[in-house]
PDB file of C-alpha atoms in Angstrom:
ATOM      1  CA  ALA A   1      18.789  20.394  -6.812  1.00  0.00           C
ATOM      2  CA  PHE A   2      16.143  23.093  -4.494  1.00  0.00           C
ATOM      3  CA  GLY A   3      18.196  25.736  -3.427  1.00  0.00           C
ATOM      4  CA  ASP A   4      21.403  24.832  -2.540  1.00  0.00           C
ATOM      5  CA  LYS A   5      19.483  21.979  -0.839  1.00  0.00           C
ATOM      6  CA  ARG A   6      19.608  18.672  -2.846  1.00  0.00           C
ATOM      7  CA  LEU A   7      15.576  17.547  -3.327  1.00  0.00           C
ATOM      8  CA  VAL A   8      14.835  13.651  -4.095  1.00  0.00           C
ATOM      9  CA  HIS A   9      10.928  13.607  -4.965  1.00  0.00           C
ATOM     10  CA  ASN A  10      10.195  10.109  -3.648  1.00  0.00           C
ATOM     11  CA  TYR A  11       5.974   9.563  -4.185  1.00  0.00           C
ATOM     12  CA  GLY A  12       3.080   8.545  -6.304  1.00  0.00           C
ATOM     13  CA  HIS A  13       3.063   5.180  -5.708  1.00  0.00           C
ATOM     14  CA  GLY A  14      -0.888   4.345  -6.733  1.00  0.00           C
ATOM     15  CA  GLY A  15      -2.387   1.585  -4.590  1.00  0.00           C
ATOM     16  CA  SER A  16       1.690  -0.246  -3.956  1.00  0.00           C
ATOM     17  CA  GLY A  17       2.482   2.605  -1.529  1.00  0.00           C
ATOM     18  CA  TRP A  18       2.871  -0.694   1.215  1.00  0.00           C
ATOM     19  CA  SER A  19       3.750  -3.231  -0.976  1.00  0.00           C
ATOM     20  CA  LEU A  20       6.940  -0.882  -3.153  1.00  0.00           C
ATOM     21  CA  SER A  21       8.229   0.926   0.360  1.00  0.00           C
ATOM     22  CA  TRP A  22      11.330  -0.282   1.305  1.00  0.00           C
ATOM     23  CA  GLY A  23      12.649  -0.642  -3.270  1.00  0.00           C
ATOM     24  CA  SER A  24      11.629   2.873  -3.025  1.00  0.00           C
ATOM     25  CA  ALA A  25      13.377   3.766  -0.029  1.00  0.00           C
ATOM     26  CA  ALA A  26      16.542   1.527  -2.119  1.00  0.00           C
ATOM     27  CA  ILE A  27      16.312   4.078  -5.141  1.00  0.00           C
ATOM     28  CA  ALA A  28      15.567   6.847  -3.000  1.00  0.00           C
ATOM     29  CA  ALA A  29      18.261   7.050  -0.286  1.00  0.00           C
ATOM     30  CA  GLY A  30      20.522   5.828  -3.349  1.00  0.00           C
ATOM     31  CA  MET A  31      19.971   9.571  -4.515  1.00  0.00           C
ATOM     32  CA  ALA A  32      20.033  11.288  -1.381  1.00  0.00           C
ATOM     33  CA  LEU A  33      23.353   9.825  -0.182  1.00  0.00           C
ATOM     34  CA  GLN A  34      25.384  10.756  -3.442  1.00  0.00           C
ATOM     35  CA  GLY A  35      28.460  12.176  -2.599  1.00  0.00           C
ATOM     36  CA  GLY A  36      28.635  10.613   0.974  1.00  0.00           C
ATOM     37  CA  ALA A  37      26.274  10.724   4.241  1.00  0.00           C
ATOM     38  CA  ARG A  38      24.709  14.143   5.471  1.00  0.00           C
ATOM     39  CA  PRO A  39      22.377  15.325   7.516  1.00  0.00           C
ATOM     40  CA  VAL A  40      18.778  13.917   5.551  1.00  0.00           C
ATOM     41  CA  ALA A  41      15.798  15.780   6.054  1.00  0.00           C
ATOM     42  CA  VAL A  42      12.759  12.952   5.423  1.00  0.00           C
ATOM     43  CA  ILE A  43       8.910  14.873   4.686  1.00  0.00           C
ATOM     44  CA  GLY A  44       6.151  12.630   5.664  1.00  0.00           C
ATOM     45  CA  CYS A  45       6.065  10.044   7.792  1.00  0.00           C
ATOM     46  CA  GLY A  46       3.803   7.251   6.600  1.00  0.00           C
ATOM     47  CA  ALA A  47       5.315   4.131   4.636  1.00  0.00           C
ATOM     48  CA  ILE A  48       7.195   5.596   2.259  1.00  0.00           C
ATOM     49  CA  GLY A  49       7.915   8.018   4.642  1.00  0.00           C
ATOM     50  CA  LEU A  50       9.758   6.035   8.033  1.00  0.00           C
ATOM     51  CA  THR A  51      10.850   3.137   5.522  1.00  0.00           C
ATOM     52  CA  THR A  52      13.582   6.047   4.048  1.00  0.00           C
ATOM     53  CA  ALA A  53      14.761   7.379   6.717  1.00  0.00           C
ATOM     54  CA  LEU A  54      14.772   3.869   8.401  1.00  0.00           C
ATOM     55  CA  THR A  55      17.197   2.983   5.101  1.00  0.00           C
ATOM     56  CA  LEU A  56      18.893   6.278   5.080  1.00  0.00           C
ATOM     57  CA  LYS A  57      19.225   6.040   9.072  1.00  0.00           C
ATOM     58  CA  ARG A  58      21.192   2.290   8.548  1.00  0.00           C
ATOM     59  CA  ALA A  59      23.611   3.761   5.362  1.00  0.00           C
ATOM     60  CA  GLY A  60      24.739   5.936   8.456  1.00  0.00           C
ATOM     61  CA  ALA A  61      22.992   9.013   7.838  1.00  0.00           C
ATOM     62  CA  PRO A  62      21.676  11.571  10.491  1.00  0.00           C
ATOM     63  CA  VAL A  63      17.580  11.892   9.449  1.00  0.00           C
ATOM     64  CA  THR A  64      14.851  13.663  10.784  1.00  0.00           C
ATOM     65  CA  ILE A  65      11.214  13.830  10.192  1.00  0.00           C
ATOM     66  CA  TYR A  66       9.320  16.227   9.266  1.00  0.00           C
ATOM     67  CA  ALA A  67       5.757  15.597   9.489  1.00  0.00           C
ATOM     68  CA  SER A  68       2.170  17.461  10.526  1.00  0.00           C
ATOM     69  CA  GLU A  69       1.095  13.243  11.055  1.00  0.00           C
ATOM     70  CA  ARG A  70       2.508  10.192  12.196  1.00  0.00           C
ATOM     71  CA  LEU A  71       2.149   7.163  10.924  1.00  0.00           C
ATOM     72  CA  PRO A  72      -1.108   6.080  13.003  1.00  0.00           C
ATOM     73  CA  HIS A  73      -2.990   9.279  11.072  1.00  0.00           C
ATOM     74  CA  THR A  74      -0.883   9.194   8.312  1.00  0.00           C
ATOM     75  CA  ARG A  75      -3.040   8.064   4.929  1.00  0.00           C
ATOM     76  CA  SER A  76      -1.176   4.424   4.792  1.00  0.00           C
ATOM     77  CA  ALA A  77      -2.282   3.612   8.110  1.00  0.00           C
ATOM     78  CA  ARG A  78      -5.838   3.546   6.011  1.00  0.00           C
ATOM     79  CA  ALA A  79      -4.332   1.056   3.256  1.00  0.00           C
ATOM     80  CA  SER A  80      -5.532  -2.429   3.020  1.00  0.00           C
ATOM     81  CA  GLY A  81      -2.184  -4.067   3.694  1.00  0.00           C
ATOM     82  CA  GLN A  82      -1.876  -6.357   1.444  1.00  0.00           C
ATOM     83  CA  TRP A  83       0.751  -7.469  -0.958  1.00  0.00           C
ATOM     84  CA  THR A  84      -0.145  -5.384  -4.404  1.00  0.00           C
ATOM     85  CA  PRO A  85       2.805  -3.963  -5.696  1.00  0.00           C
ATOM     86  CA  ASP A  86       1.756  -2.965  -9.373  1.00  0.00           C
ATOM     87  CA  SER A  87      -1.452  -2.034  -7.841  1.00  0.00           C
ATOM     88  CA  ARG A  88      -2.748   1.423 -10.097  1.00  0.00           C
ATOM     89  CA  ILE A  89       0.966   2.247 -10.313  1.00  0.00           C
ATOM     90  CA  ALA A  90       0.914   3.997 -13.256  1.00  0.00           C
ATOM     91  CA  ASP A  91      -1.069   4.623 -16.721  1.00  0.00           C
ATOM     92  CA  ALA A  92       0.030   2.372 -19.290  1.00  0.00           C
ATOM     93  CA  ASP A  93      -0.369   5.257 -22.269  1.00  0.00           C
ATOM     94  CA  ARG A  94       2.034   7.903 -20.510  1.00  0.00           C
ATOM     95  CA  VAL A  95       4.294   5.735 -18.287  1.00  0.00           C
ATOM     96  CA  GLY A  96       8.615   5.252 -20.136  1.00  0.00           C
ATOM     97  CA  PRO A  97       9.678   2.337 -21.238  1.00  0.00           C
ATOM     98  CA  GLU A  98      12.172   2.041 -18.586  1.00  0.00           C
ATOM     99  CA  PHE A  99       9.698   1.855 -15.580  1.00  0.00           C
ATOM    100  CA  ALA A 100       9.383  -1.639 -16.043  1.00  0.00           C
ATOM    101  CA  ALA A 101      12.344  -2.667 -15.398  1.00  0.00           C
ATOM    102  CA  LEU A 102      12.082  -0.022 -11.886  1.00  0.00           C
ATOM    103  CA  TRP A 103       9.368  -1.243 -11.459  1.00  0.00           C
ATOM    104  CA  GLU A 104      10.824  -4.416 -11.344  1.00  0.00           C
ATOM    105  CA  ARG A 105      13.682  -3.196  -9.200  1.00  0.00           C
ATOM    106  CA  MET A 106      11.412  -2.078  -6.912  1.00  0.00           C
ATOM    107  CA  ALA A 107       8.948  -5.285  -6.068  1.00  0.00           C
ATOM    108  CA  ARG A 108      12.216  -7.565  -6.076  1.00  0.00           C
ATOM    109  CA  LEU A 109      14.169  -5.039  -2.993  1.00  0.00           C
ATOM    110  CA  SER A 110      11.030  -4.483  -1.750  1.00  0.00           C
ATOM    111  CA  TRP A 111       9.761  -8.478  -0.806  1.00  0.00           C
ATOM    112  CA  ALA A 112      13.140  -9.035   0.164  1.00  0.00           C
ATOM    113  CA  GLU A 113      13.411  -6.470   2.855  1.00  0.00           C
ATOM    114  CA  HIS A 114       9.870  -7.505   4.015  1.00  0.00           C
ATOM    115  CA  GLN A 115      10.088 -11.079   4.549  1.00  0.00           C
ATOM    116  CA  THR A 116      12.967  -9.996   6.873  1.00  0.00           C
ATOM    117  CA  TYR A 117       9.627  -8.995   9.536  1.00  0.00           C
ATOM    118  CA  VAL A 118       8.148 -12.610   9.286  1.00  0.00           C
ATOM    119  CA  GLY A 119       8.058 -14.793  11.800  1.00  0.00           C
ATOM    120  CA  GLN A 120       8.735 -11.630  14.328  1.00  0.00           C
ATOM    121  CA  PRO A 121       6.460 -11.135  17.038  1.00  0.00           C
ATOM    122  CA  GLY A 122       3.109  -9.420  16.717  1.00  0.00           C
ATOM    123  CA  GLU A 123       3.311 -10.437  12.861  1.00  0.00           C
ATOM    124  CA  PRO A 124       4.003  -7.320  11.875  1.00  0.00           C
ATOM    125  CA  VAL A 125       3.986  -8.802   8.356  1.00  0.00           C
ATOM    126  CA  GLY A 126       2.801 -12.315   7.578  1.00  0.00           C
ATOM    127  CA  PHE A 127       1.380 -14.917   4.834  1.00  0.00           C
ATOM    128  CA  LEU A 128      -2.470 -15.727   4.518  1.00  0.00           C
ATOM    129  CA  ASP A 129      -4.761 -17.955   2.743  1.00  0.00           C
ATOM    130  CA  ARG A 130      -6.960 -16.126   0.136  1.00  0.00           C
ATOM    131  CA  TYR A 131     -10.198 -18.180  -1.161  1.00  0.00           C
ATOM    132  CA  SER A 132     -10.959 -16.543  -4.824  1.00  0.00           C
ATOM    133  CA  ILE A 133     -14.752 -17.582  -5.363  1.00  0.00           C
ATOM    134  CA  THR A 134     -16.338 -17.566  -9.141  1.00  0.00           C
ATOM    135  CA  ASP A 135     -19.363 -18.727  -9.176  1.00  0.00           C
ATOM    136  CA  ALA A 136     -21.312 -20.544 -12.660  1.00  0.00           C
ATOM    137  CA  GLY A 137     -22.739 -16.568 -13.989  1.00  0.00           C
ATOM    138  CA  GLY A 138     -19.244 -15.112 -12.897  1.00  0.00           C
ATOM    139  CA  GLY A 139     -18.383 -11.926 -11.446  1.00  0.00           C
ATOM    140  CA  SER A 140     -20.009  -8.835 -10.511  1.00  0.00           C
ATOM    141  CA  ARG A 141     -17.887  -5.800 -12.286  1.00  0.00           C
ATOM    142  CA  GLN A 142     -18.878  -3.534 -14.806  1.00  0.00           C
ATOM    143  CA  PRO A 143     -18.592  -3.558 -18.507  1.00  0.00           C
ATOM    144  CA  THR A 144     -15.422  -1.546 -19.516  1.00  0.00           C
ATOM    145  CA  ASP A 145     -15.849   2.324 -19.847  1.00  0.00           C
ATOM    146  CA  PRO A 146     -13.692   3.500 -22.721  1.00  0.00           C
ATOM    147  CA  ASN A 147     -12.206   6.535 -20.993  1.00  0.00           C
ATOM    148  CA  ASP A 148     -10.904   3.720 -18.361  1.00  0.00           C
ATOM    149  CA  ILE A 149      -7.042   4.562 -17.434  1.00  0.00           C
ATOM    150  CA  ARG A 150      -5.800   1.130 -19.135  1.00  0.00           C
ATOM    151  CA  PHE A 151      -3.250   1.067 -15.608  1.00  0.00           C
ATOM    152  CA  ALA A 152       0.284  -0.467 -16.181  1.00  0.00           C
ATOM    153  CA  GLU A 153       0.565  -4.580 -15.356  1.00  0.00           C
ATOM    154  CA  TYR A 154       3.990  -5.862 -14.329  1.00  0.00           C
ATOM    155  CA  ALA A 155       2.731  -8.643 -12.159  1.00  0.00           C
ATOM    156  CA  GLY A 156       3.775 -11.368 -15.188  1.00  0.00           C
ATOM    157  CA  SER A 157       7.658 -10.739 -13.627  1.00  0.00           C
ATOM    158  CA  ILE A 158       7.993 -11.281 -10.674  1.00  0.00           C
ATOM    159  CA  THR A 159       6.284 -14.879 -10.892  1.00  0.00           C
ATOM    160  CA  ASP A 160       9.372 -16.460  -9.347  1.00  0.00           C
ATOM    161  CA  LEU A 161       8.505 -14.543  -5.437  1.00  0.00           C
ATOM    162  CA  THR A 162       5.113 -15.409  -4.953  1.00  0.00           C
ATOM    163  CA  PRO A 163       3.126 -18.294  -4.646  1.00  0.00           C
ATOM    164  CA  HIS A 164       0.966 -19.627  -7.445  1.00  0.00           C
ATOM    165  CA  SER A 165      -2.935 -20.093  -6.628  1.00  0.00           C
ATOM    166  CA  HIS A 166      -4.449 -23.486  -7.639  1.00  0.00           C
ATOM    167  CA  ASP A 167      -8.318 -24.834  -8.402  1.00  0.00           C
ATOM    168  CA  VAL A 168      -9.696 -26.416  -4.614  1.00  0.00           C
ATOM    169  CA  ARG A 169     -12.817 -28.295  -4.594  1.00  0.00           C
ATOM    170  CA  PRO A 170     -15.486 -25.843  -2.403  1.00  0.00           C
ATOM    171  CA  GLU A 171     -16.951 -28.605  -0.923  1.00  0.00           C
ATOM    172  CA  ASP A 172     -13.367 -28.548   1.046  1.00  0.00           C
ATOM    173  CA  THR A 173     -14.182 -24.946   2.308  1.00  0.00           C
ATOM    174  CA  PRO A 174     -16.673 -23.404   3.793  1.00  0.00           C
ATOM    175  CA  PHE A 175     -17.928 -21.387   0.098  1.00  0.00           C
ATOM    176  CA  VAL A 176     -20.120 -24.687  -0.909  1.00  0.00           C
ATOM    177  CA  GLY A 177     -21.396 -24.548  -5.330  1.00  0.00           C
ATOM    178  CA  SER A 178     -19.027 -22.377  -5.822  1.00  0.00           C
ATOM    179  CA  ARG A 179     -16.119 -22.693  -8.017  1.00  0.00           C
ATOM    180  CA  VAL A 180     -12.980 -21.430  -5.547  1.00  0.00           C
ATOM    181  CA  ARG A 181      -9.016 -21.111  -5.886  1.00  0.00           C
ATOM    182  CA  LEU A 182      -6.796 -20.655  -3.279  1.00  0.00           C
ATOM    183  CA  GLY A 183      -3.504 -19.051  -3.134  1.00  0.00           C
ATOM    184  CA  SER A 184      -1.414 -17.750  -0.388  1.00  0.00           C
ATOM    185  CA  TRP A 185      -0.913 -13.757  -0.099  1.00  0.00           C
ATOM    186  CA  MET A 186       1.300 -11.269   1.811  1.00  0.00           C
ATOM    187  CA  GLN A 187       0.303  -9.218   3.828  1.00  0.00           C
ATOM    188  CA  PHE A 188       0.758  -6.544   6.388  1.00  0.00           C
ATOM    189  CA  ASN A 189      -0.508  -5.300   9.691  1.00  0.00           C
ATOM    190  CA  ILE A 190      -0.585  -2.356  10.078  1.00  0.00           C
ATOM    191  CA  ALA A 191      -0.502  -1.395  13.366  1.00  0.00           C
ATOM    192  CA  GLU A 192       1.953  -3.769  13.710  1.00  0.00           C
ATOM    193  CA  LEU A 193       4.202  -3.601  11.192  1.00  0.00           C
ATOM    194  CA  GLY A 194       3.704   1.007  11.768  1.00  0.00           C
ATOM    195  CA  HIS A 195       4.556   0.400  15.384  1.00  0.00           C
ATOM    196  CA  ARG A 196       7.814  -1.136  14.545  1.00  0.00           C
ATOM    197  CA  LEU A 197       8.784   0.645  12.567  1.00  0.00           C
ATOM    198  CA  MET A 198       8.184   4.244  14.057  1.00  0.00           C
ATOM    199  CA  SER A 199      10.689   2.351  17.395  1.00  0.00           C
ATOM    200  CA  ASP A 200      13.556   1.018  15.480  1.00  0.00           C
ATOM    201  CA  PHE A 201      13.819   4.632  13.769  1.00  0.00           C
ATOM    202  CA  LEU A 202      13.527   6.265  16.853  1.00  0.00           C
ATOM    203  CA  LEU A 203      15.804   3.716  18.437  1.00  0.00           C
ATOM    204  CA  GLU A 204      18.110   3.710  15.868  1.00  0.00           C
ATOM    205  CA  GLY A 205      18.563   7.544  16.534  1.00  0.00           C
ATOM    206  CA  GLY A 206      15.857   8.791  14.437  1.00  0.00           C
ATOM    207  CA  ARG A 207      14.136  11.720  14.980  1.00  0.00           C
ATOM    208  CA  ILE A 208      10.585  13.217  14.593  1.00  0.00           C
ATOM    209  CA  GLU A 209       9.590  16.317  14.043  1.00  0.00           C
ATOM    210  CA  GLN A 210       5.938  17.825  13.764  1.00  0.00           C
ATOM    211  CA  ARG A 211       5.262  20.285  10.918  1.00  0.00           C
ATOM    212  CA  THR A 212       3.775  21.514   8.157  1.00  0.00           C
ATOM    213  CA  PHE A 213       4.571  23.403   4.910  1.00  0.00           C
ATOM    214  CA  ASN A 214       1.603  24.913   2.846  1.00  0.00           C
ATOM    215  CA  ALA A 215       4.675  25.815   0.447  1.00  0.00           C
ATOM    216  CA  PRO A 216       7.752  24.474  -1.449  1.00  0.00           C
ATOM    217  CA  SER A 217       9.906  27.619   0.012  1.00  0.00           C
ATOM    218  CA  GLU A 218       9.241  26.260   3.238  1.00  0.00           C
ATOM    219  CA  LEU A 219      11.488  23.633   2.661  1.00  0.00           C
ATOM    220  CA  ALA A 220      14.423  25.693   1.878  1.00  0.00           C
ATOM    221  CA  THR A 221      14.441  26.609   6.274  1.00  0.00           C
ATOM    222  CA  LEU A 222      15.515  23.127   7.414  1.00  0.00           C
ATOM    223  CA  THR A 223      18.896  22.734   8.291  1.00  0.00           C
ATOM    224  CA  GLU A 224      19.845  19.231   6.534  1.00  0.00           C
ATOM    225  CA  PRO A 225      21.925  19.838   2.848  1.00  0.00           C
ATOM    226  CA  VAL A 226      19.507  16.705   1.903  1.00  0.00           C
ATOM    227  CA  ILE A 227      15.732  16.787   1.516  1.00  0.00           C
ATOM    228  CA  VAL A 228      13.646  13.645   0.414  1.00  0.00           C
ATOM    229  CA  ASN A 229       9.756  14.113  -0.190  1.00  0.00           C
ATOM    230  CA  CYS A 230       7.992  11.704   0.453  1.00  0.00           C
ATOM    231  CA  THR A 231       4.728  13.503   0.720  1.00  0.00           C
ATOM    232  CA  GLY A 232       2.531  10.985  -0.971  1.00  0.00           C
ATOM    233  CA  TYR A 233      -1.391  12.389  -2.050  1.00  0.00           C
ATOM    234  CA  GLY A 234      -0.194  15.406  -0.199  1.00  0.00           C
ATOM    235  CA  ALA A 235       2.338  16.472  -2.932  1.00  0.00           C
ATOM    236  CA  ARG A 236      -0.213  17.749  -5.364  1.00  0.00           C
ATOM    237  CA  ALA A 237      -0.971  20.410  -3.142  1.00  0.00           C
ATOM    238  CA  LEU A 238       2.664  21.189  -1.996  1.00  0.00           C
ATOM    239  CA  PHE A 239       4.467  20.898  -5.041  1.00  0.00           C
ATOM    240  CA  GLY A 240       1.205  21.885  -7.310  1.00  0.00           C
ATOM    241  CA  ASP A 241       1.954  18.324  -9.177  1.00  0.00           C
ATOM    242  CA  ASP A 242      -1.039  17.966 -10.564  1.00  0.00           C
ATOM    243  CA  SER A 243      -0.557  14.447 -11.886  1.00  0.00           C
ATOM    244  CA  ILE A 244      -0.689  13.067  -9.058  1.00  0.00           C
ATOM    245  CA  VAL A 245      -4.056  11.411  -8.780  1.00  0.00           C
ATOM    246  CA  PRO A 246      -6.265   9.378  -6.156  1.00  0.00           C
ATOM    247  CA  VAL A 247      -7.290   6.253  -6.431  1.00  0.00           C
ATOM    248  CA  ARG A 248      -7.519   4.659  -2.822  1.00  0.00           C
ATOM    249  CA  GLY A 249     -12.230   4.243  -3.167  1.00  0.00           C
ATOM    250  CA  GLN A 250     -13.821   3.363   0.433  1.00  0.00           C
ATOM    251  CA  ILE A 251     -12.557   0.492   2.479  1.00  0.00           C
ATOM    252  CA  ALA A 252     -14.851  -0.417   5.271  1.00  0.00           C
ATOM    253  CA  TRP A 253     -13.407  -1.658   8.690  1.00  0.00           C
ATOM    254  CA  LEU A 254     -15.015  -4.470  10.944  1.00  0.00           C
ATOM    255  CA  PRO A 255     -14.230  -5.242  14.296  1.00  0.00           C
ATOM    256  CA  PRO A 256     -11.332  -7.781  14.807  1.00  0.00           C
ATOM    257  CA  GLN A 257     -12.152 -11.646  14.096  1.00  0.00           C
ATOM    258  CA  PRO A 258      -8.655 -13.385  14.947  1.00  0.00           C
ATOM    259  CA  GLU A 259     -10.213 -16.730  14.880  1.00  0.00           C
ATOM    260  CA  VAL A 260     -10.845 -15.755  10.977  1.00  0.00           C
ATOM    261  CA  ARG A 261      -7.045 -16.692   9.476  1.00  0.00           C
ATOM    262  CA  TYR A 262      -7.900 -16.000   5.449  1.00  0.00           C
ATOM    263  CA  SER A 263      -9.685 -13.616   3.090  1.00  0.00           C
ATOM    264  CA  LEU A 264     -11.472 -13.695   0.664  1.00  0.00           C
ATOM    265  CA  TYR A 265     -12.326 -12.198  -3.135  1.00  0.00           C
ATOM    266  CA  HIS A 266     -15.904 -12.654  -4.642  1.00  0.00           C
ATOM    267  CA  LYS A 267     -18.207 -10.792  -7.228  1.00  0.00           C
ATOM    268  CA  GLY A 268     -16.037  -7.820  -6.815  1.00  0.00           C
ATOM    269  CA  VAL A 269     -15.784  -7.915  -3.165  1.00  0.00           C
ATOM    270  CA  SER A 270     -12.616  -7.817  -1.628  1.00  0.00           C
ATOM    271  CA  VAL A 271     -11.957  -9.429   2.527  1.00  0.00           C
ATOM    272  CA  ILE A 272      -9.462  -8.504   3.742  1.00  0.00           C
ATOM    273  CA  THR A 273      -8.553 -10.371   7.808  1.00  0.00           C
ATOM    274  CA  ARG A 274      -6.257  -8.525   9.704  1.00  0.00           C
ATOM    275  CA  PRO A 275      -5.770  -8.380  13.787  1.00  0.00           C
ATOM    276  CA  ASP A 276      -7.257  -4.816  13.904  1.00  0.00           C
ATOM    277  CA  GLY A 277      -9.349  -5.013  11.755  1.00  0.00           C
ATOM    278  CA  VAL A 278     -11.877  -6.932   9.284  1.00  0.00           C
ATOM    279  CA  GLY A 279     -11.490  -4.844   5.859  1.00  0.00           C
ATOM    280  CA  VAL A 280     -13.830  -5.258   3.338  1.00  0.00           C
ATOM    281  CA  GLN A 281     -13.144  -3.221   0.255  1.00  0.00           C
ATOM    282  CA  THR A 282     -16.395  -3.167  -3.063  1.00  0.00           C
ATOM    283  CA  LEU A 283     -14.159  -3.234  -6.406  1.00  0.00           C
ATOM    284  CA  GLY A 284     -16.879  -3.418  -8.690  1.00  0.00           C
ATOM    285  CA  ARG A 285     -15.422  -1.100 -11.486  1.00  0.00           C
ATOM    286  CA  GLY A 286     -11.472  -3.781 -10.556  1.00  0.00           C
ATOM    287  CA  ASP A 287      -8.924  -0.843 -10.711  1.00  0.00           C
ATOM    288  CA  MET A 288     -11.082   2.235 -11.460  1.00  0.00           C
ATOM    289  CA  ASP A 289     -13.204   2.693  -8.397  1.00  0.00           C
ATOM    290  CA  GLY A 290     -11.830   5.872  -5.965  1.00  0.00           C
ATOM    291  CA  TYR A 291     -10.415   7.316  -9.292  1.00  0.00           C
ATOM    292  CA  GLY A 292      -9.802  10.737  -8.766  1.00  0.00           C
ATOM    293  CA  ASP A 293     -12.558  10.389  -5.620  1.00  0.00           C
ATOM    294  CA  ASP A 294      -9.566  12.818  -2.521  1.00  0.00           C
ATOM    295  CA  SER A 295     -12.980  12.316  -0.543  1.00  0.00           C
ATOM    296  CA  GLU A 296     -12.041  10.493   2.958  1.00  0.00           C
ATOM    297  CA  THR A 297     -15.811  10.369   4.605  1.00  0.00           C
ATOM    298  CA  PRO A 298     -17.046   7.187   4.555  1.00  0.00           C
ATOM    299  CA  ASP A 299     -20.047   5.810   2.615  1.00  0.00           C
ATOM    300  CA  ARG A 300     -21.303   3.447   4.806  1.00  0.00           C
ATOM    301  CA  THR A 301     -24.234   2.289   2.059  1.00  0.00           C
ATOM    302  CA  PHE A 302     -21.385   1.758  -0.419  1.00  0.00           C
ATOM    303  CA  ALA A 303     -19.581  -0.724   2.861  1.00  0.00           C
ATOM    304  CA  GLU A 304     -23.226  -2.451   3.221  1.00  0.00           C
ATOM    305  CA  LYS A 305     -23.401  -2.778  -0.416  1.00  0.00           C
ATOM    306  CA  GLY A 306     -20.328  -4.496  -0.054  1.00  0.00           C
ATOM    307  CA  VAL A 307     -20.806  -6.867   3.508  1.00  0.00           C
ATOM    308  CA  GLU A 308     -24.122  -7.567   1.976  1.00  0.00           C
ATOM    309  CA  ILE A 309     -23.073  -9.497  -1.012  1.00  0.00           C
ATOM    310  CA  VAL A 310     -20.048 -11.487   1.362  1.00  0.00           C
ATOM    311  CA  ALA A 311     -23.098 -12.451   3.688  1.00  0.00           C
ATOM    312  CA  ALA A 312     -25.502 -14.202   0.951  1.00  0.00           C
ATOM    313  CA  LEU A 313     -22.041 -16.083   0.416  1.00  0.00           C
ATOM    314  CA  TYR A 314     -22.059 -17.399   3.033  1.00  0.00           C
ATOM    315  CA  ARG A 315     -25.811 -17.517   3.733  1.00  0.00           C
ATOM    316  CA  ARG A 316     -25.807 -19.671   0.394  1.00  0.00           C
ATOM    317  CA  SER A 317     -23.503 -22.281   1.611  1.00  0.00           C
ATOM    318  CA  GLY A 318     -24.765 -22.714   4.937  1.00  0.00           C
ATOM    319  CA  VAL A 319     -22.787 -20.846   7.296  1.00  0.00           C
ATOM    320  CA  ARG A 320     -24.178 -18.241   9.888  1.00  0.00           C
ATOM    321  CA  VAL A 321     -23.600 -14.704   9.691  1.00  0.00           C
TER     322      VAL A 321
END
């Protein structure tokens, strides 16, 4: 409780916000609506805020989103947009034993709901081939530091959901001379999906009000008896929650190439192709890249390093870049 209001926290999803959004929303909505449908204030308009607001609205509650920024200007809009449901989701040495089952429930609920957007106009959610290319000498990932966080890994419990990858002959791919695995990954076309979520919420009677909160006490001025906090990393400042750590890292965005219908991973660099751009994310240290760094200032040198690794792969394969 928060004064005479019910306060539900729904934040802290690591690199899995879009992936777990619907499942997390369902759980938060169930907590918010205990005792019946009442007016609800959702704080935040990112992936978690929008899906939570829609879930509450479809359960019969009047819902208003209060946020300083709408989705296109939130951190959610700058995510890679791939199905990564356990990406940096928790520190395995600090999370409770009951969390694994909760995570699986969120992942399965989310997977099912995401499927309803597959094949829709504008392709808000789709599946894309993804190549993983490994040279004979292995990748370029740096040695593990003993101080690195041991992130929880749960994907093994939902292998029945996702398509499996398999080895393919390099000569059957653009990547001659390397070992190649091919899989099919679910991908969120965030520009289209975000537009769809916001439009659906408003069309179904939801409201969005621009508002900035600087202290928890300011939430008490809201008229709604139920508040769901979906502020993500913003909860660190708003609620003084130092357990929330930034994990995103750098993603360089290049102009869209609609003719390219696959993504790839090579030497610690992930390339994501979406209708709204081509993302290049360098992950030399794996999940520790970007950990604890809250800067959103683009690092061009870092971006160019990742682009050059991929360009070298194509040059070696005889593809003009």
